[in-house]
Coordinates of C-alpha atoms and ligand atoms in Angstrom, one line a residue:
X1 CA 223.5 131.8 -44.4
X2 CA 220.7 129.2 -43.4
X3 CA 220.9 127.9 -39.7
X4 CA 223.4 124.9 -39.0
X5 CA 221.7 121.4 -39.1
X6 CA 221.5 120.3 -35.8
X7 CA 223.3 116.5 -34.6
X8 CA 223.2 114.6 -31.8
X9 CA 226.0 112.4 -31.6
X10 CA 225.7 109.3 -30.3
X11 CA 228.4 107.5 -28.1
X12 CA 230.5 106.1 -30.8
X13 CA 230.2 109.3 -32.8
X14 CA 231.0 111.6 -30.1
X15 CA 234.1 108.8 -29.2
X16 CA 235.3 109.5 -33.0
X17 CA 235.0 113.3 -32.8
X18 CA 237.2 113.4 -29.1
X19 CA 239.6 111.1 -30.9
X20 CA 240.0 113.3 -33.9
X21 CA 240.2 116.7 -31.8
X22 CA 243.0 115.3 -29.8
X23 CA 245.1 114.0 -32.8
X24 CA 244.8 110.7 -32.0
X25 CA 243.0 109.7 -35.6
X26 CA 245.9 111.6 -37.3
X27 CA 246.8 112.1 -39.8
X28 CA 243.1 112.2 -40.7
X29 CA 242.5 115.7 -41.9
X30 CA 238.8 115.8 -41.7
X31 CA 236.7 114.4 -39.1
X32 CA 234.2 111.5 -40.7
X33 CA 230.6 111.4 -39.7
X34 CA 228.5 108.3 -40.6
X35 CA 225.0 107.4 -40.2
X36 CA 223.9 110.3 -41.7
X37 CA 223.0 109.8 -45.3
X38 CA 221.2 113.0 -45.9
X39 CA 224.3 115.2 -45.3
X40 CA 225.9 117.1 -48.6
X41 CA 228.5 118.5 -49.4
X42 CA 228.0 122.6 -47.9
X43 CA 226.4 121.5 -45.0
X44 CA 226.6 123.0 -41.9
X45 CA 226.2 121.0 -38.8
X46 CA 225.9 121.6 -35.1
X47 CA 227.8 118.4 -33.5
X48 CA 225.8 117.9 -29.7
X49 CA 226.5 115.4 -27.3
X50 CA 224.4 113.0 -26.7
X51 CA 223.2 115.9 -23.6
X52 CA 222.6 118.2 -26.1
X53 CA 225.7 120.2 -25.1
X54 CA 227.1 122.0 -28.6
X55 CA 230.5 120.4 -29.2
X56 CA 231.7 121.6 -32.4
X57 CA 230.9 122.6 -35.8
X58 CA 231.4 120.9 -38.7
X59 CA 231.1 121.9 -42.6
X60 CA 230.7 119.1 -44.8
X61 CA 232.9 119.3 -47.5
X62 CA 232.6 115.7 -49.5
X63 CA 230.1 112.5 -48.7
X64 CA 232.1 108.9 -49.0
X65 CA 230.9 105.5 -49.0
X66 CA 227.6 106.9 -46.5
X67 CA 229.7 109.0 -44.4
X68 CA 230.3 113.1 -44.4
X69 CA 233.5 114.5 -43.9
X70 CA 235.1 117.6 -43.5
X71 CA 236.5 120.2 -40.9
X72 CA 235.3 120.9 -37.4
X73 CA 235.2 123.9 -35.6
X74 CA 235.8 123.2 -31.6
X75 CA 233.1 124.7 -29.3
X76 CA 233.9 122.9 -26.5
X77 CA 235.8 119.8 -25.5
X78 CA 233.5 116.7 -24.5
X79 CA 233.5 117.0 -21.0
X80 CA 234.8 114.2 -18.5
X81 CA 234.2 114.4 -14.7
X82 CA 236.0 110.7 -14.4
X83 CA 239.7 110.3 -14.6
X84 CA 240.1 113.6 -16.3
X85 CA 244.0 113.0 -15.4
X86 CA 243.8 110.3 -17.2
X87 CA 243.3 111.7 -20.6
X88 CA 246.2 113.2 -21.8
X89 CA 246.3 114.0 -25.3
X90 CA 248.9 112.2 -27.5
X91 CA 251.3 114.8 -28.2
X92 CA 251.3 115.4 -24.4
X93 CA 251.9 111.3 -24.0
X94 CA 254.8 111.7 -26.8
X95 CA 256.3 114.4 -24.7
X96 CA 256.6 112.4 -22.0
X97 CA 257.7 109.3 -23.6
X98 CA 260.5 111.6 -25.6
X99 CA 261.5 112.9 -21.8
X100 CA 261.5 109.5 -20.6
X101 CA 264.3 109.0 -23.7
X102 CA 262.0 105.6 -24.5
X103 CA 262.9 104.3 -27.9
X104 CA 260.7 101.1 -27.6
X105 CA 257.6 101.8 -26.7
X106 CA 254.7 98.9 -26.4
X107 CA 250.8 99.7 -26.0
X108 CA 248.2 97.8 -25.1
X109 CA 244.4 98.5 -24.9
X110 CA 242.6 96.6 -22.5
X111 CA 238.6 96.5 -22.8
X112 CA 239.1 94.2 -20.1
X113 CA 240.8 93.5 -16.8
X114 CA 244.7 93.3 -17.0
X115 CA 246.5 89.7 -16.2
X116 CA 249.3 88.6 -15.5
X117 CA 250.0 87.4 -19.3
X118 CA 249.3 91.2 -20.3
X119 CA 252.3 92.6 -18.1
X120 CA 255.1 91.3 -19.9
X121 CA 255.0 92.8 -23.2
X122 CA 254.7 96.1 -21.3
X123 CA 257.8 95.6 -18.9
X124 CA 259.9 94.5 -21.7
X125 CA 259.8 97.9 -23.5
X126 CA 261.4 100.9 -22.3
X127 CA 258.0 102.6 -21.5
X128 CA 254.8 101.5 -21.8
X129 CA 251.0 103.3 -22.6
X130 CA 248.6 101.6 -20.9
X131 CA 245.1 102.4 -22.7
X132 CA 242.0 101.5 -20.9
X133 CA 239.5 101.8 -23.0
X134 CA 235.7 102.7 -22.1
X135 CA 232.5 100.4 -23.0
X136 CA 232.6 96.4 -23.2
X137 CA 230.8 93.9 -20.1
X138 CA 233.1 96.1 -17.4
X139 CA 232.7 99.3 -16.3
X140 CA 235.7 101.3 -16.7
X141 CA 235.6 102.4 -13.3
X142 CA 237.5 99.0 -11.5
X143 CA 239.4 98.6 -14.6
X144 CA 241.1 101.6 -13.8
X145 CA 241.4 101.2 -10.8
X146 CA 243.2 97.6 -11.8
X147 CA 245.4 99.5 -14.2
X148 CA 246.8 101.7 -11.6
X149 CA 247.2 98.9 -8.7
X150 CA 249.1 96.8 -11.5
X151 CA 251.1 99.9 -12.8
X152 CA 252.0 101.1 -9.7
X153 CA 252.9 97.4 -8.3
X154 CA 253.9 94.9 -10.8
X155 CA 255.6 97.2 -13.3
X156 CA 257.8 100.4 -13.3
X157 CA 255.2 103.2 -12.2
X158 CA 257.9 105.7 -13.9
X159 CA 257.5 103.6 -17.2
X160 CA 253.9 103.7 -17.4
X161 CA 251.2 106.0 -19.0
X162 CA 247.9 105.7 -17.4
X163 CA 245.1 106.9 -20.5
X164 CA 241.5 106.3 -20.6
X165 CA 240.1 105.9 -24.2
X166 CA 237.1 106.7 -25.6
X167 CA 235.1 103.5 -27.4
X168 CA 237.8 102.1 -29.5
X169 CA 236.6 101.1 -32.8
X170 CA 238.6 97.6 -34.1
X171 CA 239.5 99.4 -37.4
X172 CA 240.8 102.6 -35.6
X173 CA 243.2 100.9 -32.7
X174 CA 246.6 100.7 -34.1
X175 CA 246.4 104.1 -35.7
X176 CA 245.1 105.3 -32.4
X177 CA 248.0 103.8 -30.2
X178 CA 250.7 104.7 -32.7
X179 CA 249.9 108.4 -32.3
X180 CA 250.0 108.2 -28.6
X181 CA 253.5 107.2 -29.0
X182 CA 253.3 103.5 -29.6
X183 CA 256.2 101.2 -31.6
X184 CA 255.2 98.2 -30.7
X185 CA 251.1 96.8 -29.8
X186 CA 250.7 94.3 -27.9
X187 CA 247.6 92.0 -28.1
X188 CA 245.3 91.6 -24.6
X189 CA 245.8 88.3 -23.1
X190 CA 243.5 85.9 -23.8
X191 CA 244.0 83.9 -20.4
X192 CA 246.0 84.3 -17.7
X193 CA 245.4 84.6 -13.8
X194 CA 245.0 88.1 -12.3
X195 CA 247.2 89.4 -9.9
X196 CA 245.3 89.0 -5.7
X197 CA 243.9 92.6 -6.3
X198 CA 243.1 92.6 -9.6
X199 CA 240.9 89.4 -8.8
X200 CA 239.1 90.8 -6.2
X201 CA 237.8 94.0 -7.9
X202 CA 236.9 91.4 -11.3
X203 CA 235.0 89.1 -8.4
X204 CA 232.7 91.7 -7.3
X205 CA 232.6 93.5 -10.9
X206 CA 232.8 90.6 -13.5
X207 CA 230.7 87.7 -12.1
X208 CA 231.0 84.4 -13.2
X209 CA 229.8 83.9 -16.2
X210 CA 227.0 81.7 -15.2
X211 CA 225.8 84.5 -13.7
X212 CA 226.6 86.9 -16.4
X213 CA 224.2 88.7 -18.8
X214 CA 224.2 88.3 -22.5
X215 CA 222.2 88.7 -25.7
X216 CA 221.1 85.9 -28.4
X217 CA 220.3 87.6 -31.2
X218 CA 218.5 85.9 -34.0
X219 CA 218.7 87.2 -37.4
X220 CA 217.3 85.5 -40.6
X221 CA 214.5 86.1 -43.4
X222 CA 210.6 86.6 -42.6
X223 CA 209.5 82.8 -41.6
X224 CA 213.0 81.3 -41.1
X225 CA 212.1 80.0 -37.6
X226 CA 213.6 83.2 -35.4
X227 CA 210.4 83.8 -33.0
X228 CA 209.9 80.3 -32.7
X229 CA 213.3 79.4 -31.7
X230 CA 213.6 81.8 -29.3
X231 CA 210.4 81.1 -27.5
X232 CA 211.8 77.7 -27.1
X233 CA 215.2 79.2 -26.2
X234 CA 213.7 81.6 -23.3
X235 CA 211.0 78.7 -22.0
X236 CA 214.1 76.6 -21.3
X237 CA 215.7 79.0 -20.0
X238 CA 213.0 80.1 -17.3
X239 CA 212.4 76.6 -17.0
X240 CA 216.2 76.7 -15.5
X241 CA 215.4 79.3 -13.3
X242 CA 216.6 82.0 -15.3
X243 CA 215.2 85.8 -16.2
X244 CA 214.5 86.3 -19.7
X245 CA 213.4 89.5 -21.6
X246 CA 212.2 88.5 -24.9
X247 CA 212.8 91.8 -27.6
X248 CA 210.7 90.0 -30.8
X249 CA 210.5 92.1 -33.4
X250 CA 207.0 92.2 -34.2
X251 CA 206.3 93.0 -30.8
X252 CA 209.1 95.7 -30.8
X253 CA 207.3 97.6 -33.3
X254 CA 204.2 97.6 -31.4
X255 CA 206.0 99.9 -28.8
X256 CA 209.4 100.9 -28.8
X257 CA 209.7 101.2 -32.3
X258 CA 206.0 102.1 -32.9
X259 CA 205.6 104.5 -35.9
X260 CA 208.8 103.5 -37.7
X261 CA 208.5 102.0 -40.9
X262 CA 210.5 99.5 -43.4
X263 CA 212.9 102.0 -45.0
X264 CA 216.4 101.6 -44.7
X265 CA 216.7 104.4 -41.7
X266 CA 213.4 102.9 -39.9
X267 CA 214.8 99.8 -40.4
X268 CA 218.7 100.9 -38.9
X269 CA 216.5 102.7 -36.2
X270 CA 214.4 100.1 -34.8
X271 CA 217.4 97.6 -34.9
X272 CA 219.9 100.1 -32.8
X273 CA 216.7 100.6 -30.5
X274 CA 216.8 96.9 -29.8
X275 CA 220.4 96.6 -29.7
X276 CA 220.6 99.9 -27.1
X277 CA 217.6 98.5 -24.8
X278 CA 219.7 95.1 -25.5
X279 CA 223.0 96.5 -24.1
X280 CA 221.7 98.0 -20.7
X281 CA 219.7 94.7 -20.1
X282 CA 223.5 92.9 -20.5
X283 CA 224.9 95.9 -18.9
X284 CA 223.1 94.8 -15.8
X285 CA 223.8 90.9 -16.3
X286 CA 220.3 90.2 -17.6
X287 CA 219.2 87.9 -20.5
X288 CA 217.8 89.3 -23.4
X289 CA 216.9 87.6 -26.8
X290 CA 216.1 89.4 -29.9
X291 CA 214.4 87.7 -32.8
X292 CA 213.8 91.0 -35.5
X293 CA 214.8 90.2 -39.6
X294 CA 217.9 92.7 -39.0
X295 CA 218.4 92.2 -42.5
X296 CA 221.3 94.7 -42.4
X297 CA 225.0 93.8 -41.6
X298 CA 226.2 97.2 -40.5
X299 CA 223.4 97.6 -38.1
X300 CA 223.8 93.9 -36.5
X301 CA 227.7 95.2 -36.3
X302 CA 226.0 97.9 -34.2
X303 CA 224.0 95.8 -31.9
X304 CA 227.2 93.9 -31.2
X305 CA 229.2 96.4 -30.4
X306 CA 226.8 98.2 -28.0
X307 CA 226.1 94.9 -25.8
X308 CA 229.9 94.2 -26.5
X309 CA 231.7 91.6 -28.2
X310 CA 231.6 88.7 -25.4
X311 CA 228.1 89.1 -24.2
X312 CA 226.6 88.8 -27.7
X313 CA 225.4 86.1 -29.4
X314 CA 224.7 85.9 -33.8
X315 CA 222.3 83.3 -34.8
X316 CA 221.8 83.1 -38.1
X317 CA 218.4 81.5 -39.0
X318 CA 219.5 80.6 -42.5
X319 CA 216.3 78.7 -43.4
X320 CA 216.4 79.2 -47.6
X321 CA 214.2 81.7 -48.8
X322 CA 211.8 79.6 -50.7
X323 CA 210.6 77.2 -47.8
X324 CA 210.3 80.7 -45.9
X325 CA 208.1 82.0 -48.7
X326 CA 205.9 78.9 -48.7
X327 CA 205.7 79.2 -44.8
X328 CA 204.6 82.9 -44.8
X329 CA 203.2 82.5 -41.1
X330 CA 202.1 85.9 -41.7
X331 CA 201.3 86.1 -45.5
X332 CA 203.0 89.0 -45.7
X333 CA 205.3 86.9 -48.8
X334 CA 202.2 86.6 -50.2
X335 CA 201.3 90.5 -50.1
X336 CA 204.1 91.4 -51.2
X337 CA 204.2 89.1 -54.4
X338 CA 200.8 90.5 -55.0
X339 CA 202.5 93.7 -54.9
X340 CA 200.1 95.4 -51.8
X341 CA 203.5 95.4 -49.7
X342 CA 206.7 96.9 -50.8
X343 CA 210.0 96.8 -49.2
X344 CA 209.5 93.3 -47.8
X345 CA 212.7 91.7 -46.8
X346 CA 213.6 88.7 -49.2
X347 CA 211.4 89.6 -52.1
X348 CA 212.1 93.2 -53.0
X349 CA 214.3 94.1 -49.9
X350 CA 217.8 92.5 -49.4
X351 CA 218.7 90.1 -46.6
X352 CA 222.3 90.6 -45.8
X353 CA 223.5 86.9 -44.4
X354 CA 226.1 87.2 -41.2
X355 CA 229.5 86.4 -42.0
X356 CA 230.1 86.6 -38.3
X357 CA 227.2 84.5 -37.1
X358 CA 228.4 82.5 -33.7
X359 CA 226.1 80.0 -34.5
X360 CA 224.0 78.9 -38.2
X361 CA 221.0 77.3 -37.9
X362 CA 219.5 75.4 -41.0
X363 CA 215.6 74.7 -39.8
X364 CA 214.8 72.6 -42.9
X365 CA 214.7 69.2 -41.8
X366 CA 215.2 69.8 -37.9
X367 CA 212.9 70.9 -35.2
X368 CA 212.4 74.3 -32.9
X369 CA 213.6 71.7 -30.1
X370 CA 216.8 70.8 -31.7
X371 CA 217.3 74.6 -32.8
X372 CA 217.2 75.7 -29.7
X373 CA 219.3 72.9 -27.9
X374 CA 221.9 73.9 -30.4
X375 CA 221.7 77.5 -29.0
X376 CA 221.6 76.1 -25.5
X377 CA 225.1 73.8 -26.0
X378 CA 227.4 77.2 -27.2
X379 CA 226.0 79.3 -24.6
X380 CA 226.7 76.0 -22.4
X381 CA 230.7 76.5 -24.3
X382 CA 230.6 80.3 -23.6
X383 CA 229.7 79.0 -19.1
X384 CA 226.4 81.1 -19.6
X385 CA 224.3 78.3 -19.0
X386 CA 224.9 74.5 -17.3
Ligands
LIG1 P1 210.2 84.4 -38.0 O1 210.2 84.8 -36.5 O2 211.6 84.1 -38.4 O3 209.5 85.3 -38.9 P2 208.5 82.3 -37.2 O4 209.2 81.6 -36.1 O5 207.4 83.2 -36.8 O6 209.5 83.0 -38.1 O7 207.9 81.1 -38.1 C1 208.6 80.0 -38.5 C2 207.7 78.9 -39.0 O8 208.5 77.8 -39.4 C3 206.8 78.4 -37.8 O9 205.6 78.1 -38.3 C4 207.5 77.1 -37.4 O10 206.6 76.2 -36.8 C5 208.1 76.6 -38.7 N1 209.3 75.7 -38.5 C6 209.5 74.5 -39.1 N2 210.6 74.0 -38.7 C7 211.2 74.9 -37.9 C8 212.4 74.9 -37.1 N3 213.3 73.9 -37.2 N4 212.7 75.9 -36.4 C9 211.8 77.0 -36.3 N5 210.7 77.0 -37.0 C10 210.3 76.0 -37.7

């Protein structure tokens, strides 16, 4: 038998394959694998962390709408040195609920800190699983920590399971919460104040958000306006006093991305490359704009959820793709016509436009100024900016 294909999972990956060892992506029978389009059916995979540490094997039994599934072989669990008490599996949370006699059970999972407006749903059931769930603007670390002060405090510490989750993704949730136990979900708050000691570990953890990081990312065709834009966007913004790292994609592939190409993988690649460097810049409340095609919906969905959902920004640049062409600030359009460029997005590559773009920007008949200022007034709506 040929040697197993070696994979390195990467932190949503690995989050999928601890949710499907534990049961919690029941009654899934096989564990799913995407972003892998060169698996078949046969293949045999070494599953690593993202250390290198083997984790499991996996046989590849059918391919699905780009993703490989099939049965896994356990190695050894992903390892956790944080809150390992905190991890229960769900049959173990079902056991307890069942010896608790709770009929009515409510869940909620919290990517944030818990309010006040998140505790009644809980108390009103007759036990409760509280999910924190790993990832978003806020360490998990104080949100823990906030879980257990407000367990332990405000609601029936006998009532209440402490878990941590892995990366939750949207689609996944209720399944998720259902098998550890859950009848009822309840929604995280949207506002409401946080209980005295809940506010001081968000003061020191979750600044305000003037002081926040977050990530504009500009998507649109070659020549819709993106780099210009954004060098408008970051002058003003250092003009207000304010650090900017600018991630342009030309630039990009000069170094970060240098030697990747346009094919679909280079492409996905180079944009998760951005949206990673992207996500530890935000991580550490920096300001980071990004102004690459990113032609590709799935991998935009990427960059989003690795800076996380309220520190990221979608502009679409949806300048239509004939003033673009007759723009060609780079004459690449024109190459590519000529047919001495292939793969060039817009004329025999697709553009995907964002159906979840926070902001669209129409540059025909308006200037980089007013672009920008429009950019400025919703991240002046969002408190990033005065
Ligand atoms: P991209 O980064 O999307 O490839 P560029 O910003 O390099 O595009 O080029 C856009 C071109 O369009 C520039 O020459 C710019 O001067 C011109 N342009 C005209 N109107 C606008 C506008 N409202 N916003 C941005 N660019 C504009």
């Amino acid at each position: 038998m040929p040697d197993p294909i070696d994979i390195q999972l990467d932190l949503e990956a690995l989050a999928g394959l601890e949710l499907f060892l534990s049961g919690a992506l029941a009654p899934d029978p096989h564990f799913r694998l995407e972003g892998h389009p060169a698996l078949e059916p046969g293949a045999r995979v070494l599953l690593r962390d993202p250390n290198n540490v083997r984790l499991a094997e996996f046989t590849v039994e059918r391919v699905d709408g780009g993703a490989a599934l099939g049965p896994v072989a356990l190695i050894e669990p992903p390892r956790h040195a944080d809150f390992a008490a905190f991890r229960p599996a769900p049959a173990a949370v079902r056991e307890r609920l069942v010896a608790m006699g709770a009929v009515r059970v409510a869940a909620l999972a919290a990517s944030g800190f818990l309010t006040v407006d998140d505790e009644a749903p809980l108390r009103d059931a007759d036990a409760a699983v509280l999910h924190i769930v790993e990832g978003g603007p806020v360490d998990h670390f104080p949100r823990v920590r906030a879980a257990q002060i407000v367990a332990e405090r405000y609601l029936d510490p006998a009532r209440v399971i402490l878990n941590v989750l892995p990366p939750l993704r949207t689609a996944w949730r209720d399944r998720v919460l259902r098998n550890y136990g859950a009848t009822c979900i309840a929604e995280p708050a949207e506002t409401g104040a946080y209980r005295p000691e809940v506010a001081a570990l968000a003061a020191s953890f979750l600044p305000p958000p003037s002081e926040r990081g977050f990530c504009v990312w500009f998507t649109g065709l070659p020549s819709s306006g993106k780099s210009t834009i954004a060098d408008r966007l970051a002058l003003e913004l250092r003009e207000a006093g304010r650090r900017v790292t600018m991630l342009d994609g030309d630039v990009v592939r000069m170094h970060l991305s240098k030697g990747l190409g346009f094919s679909r993988e280079d492409r996905d690649t180079n944009i998760r490359r951005i949206g990673w460097v992207a996500s530890e810049i935000v991580r550490h409340h920096g300001i980071v704009i990004t102004a690459a095609v990113s032609p590709y919906a799935a991998s935009r969905d990427d960059a989003r959820r690795m800076v996380g959902d309220a520190g990221f920004v979608l502009v679409y640049v949806s300048t239509p793709a004939e003033i673009c062409e007759q723009r060609d600030v780079k004459g690449f359009y024109a190459r590519a016509r000529a047919g001495q460029l292939t793969g060039f997005t817009g004329v025999d590559d697709p553009y995907e436009p964002p159906p979840n773009a926070d902001l669209v920007i129409e540059t025909a008949g308006t200037t980089p100024e007013s672009a920008a200022a429009a950019v400025w007034r919703l991240l002046r709506n969002r408190g990033y900016v005065s």
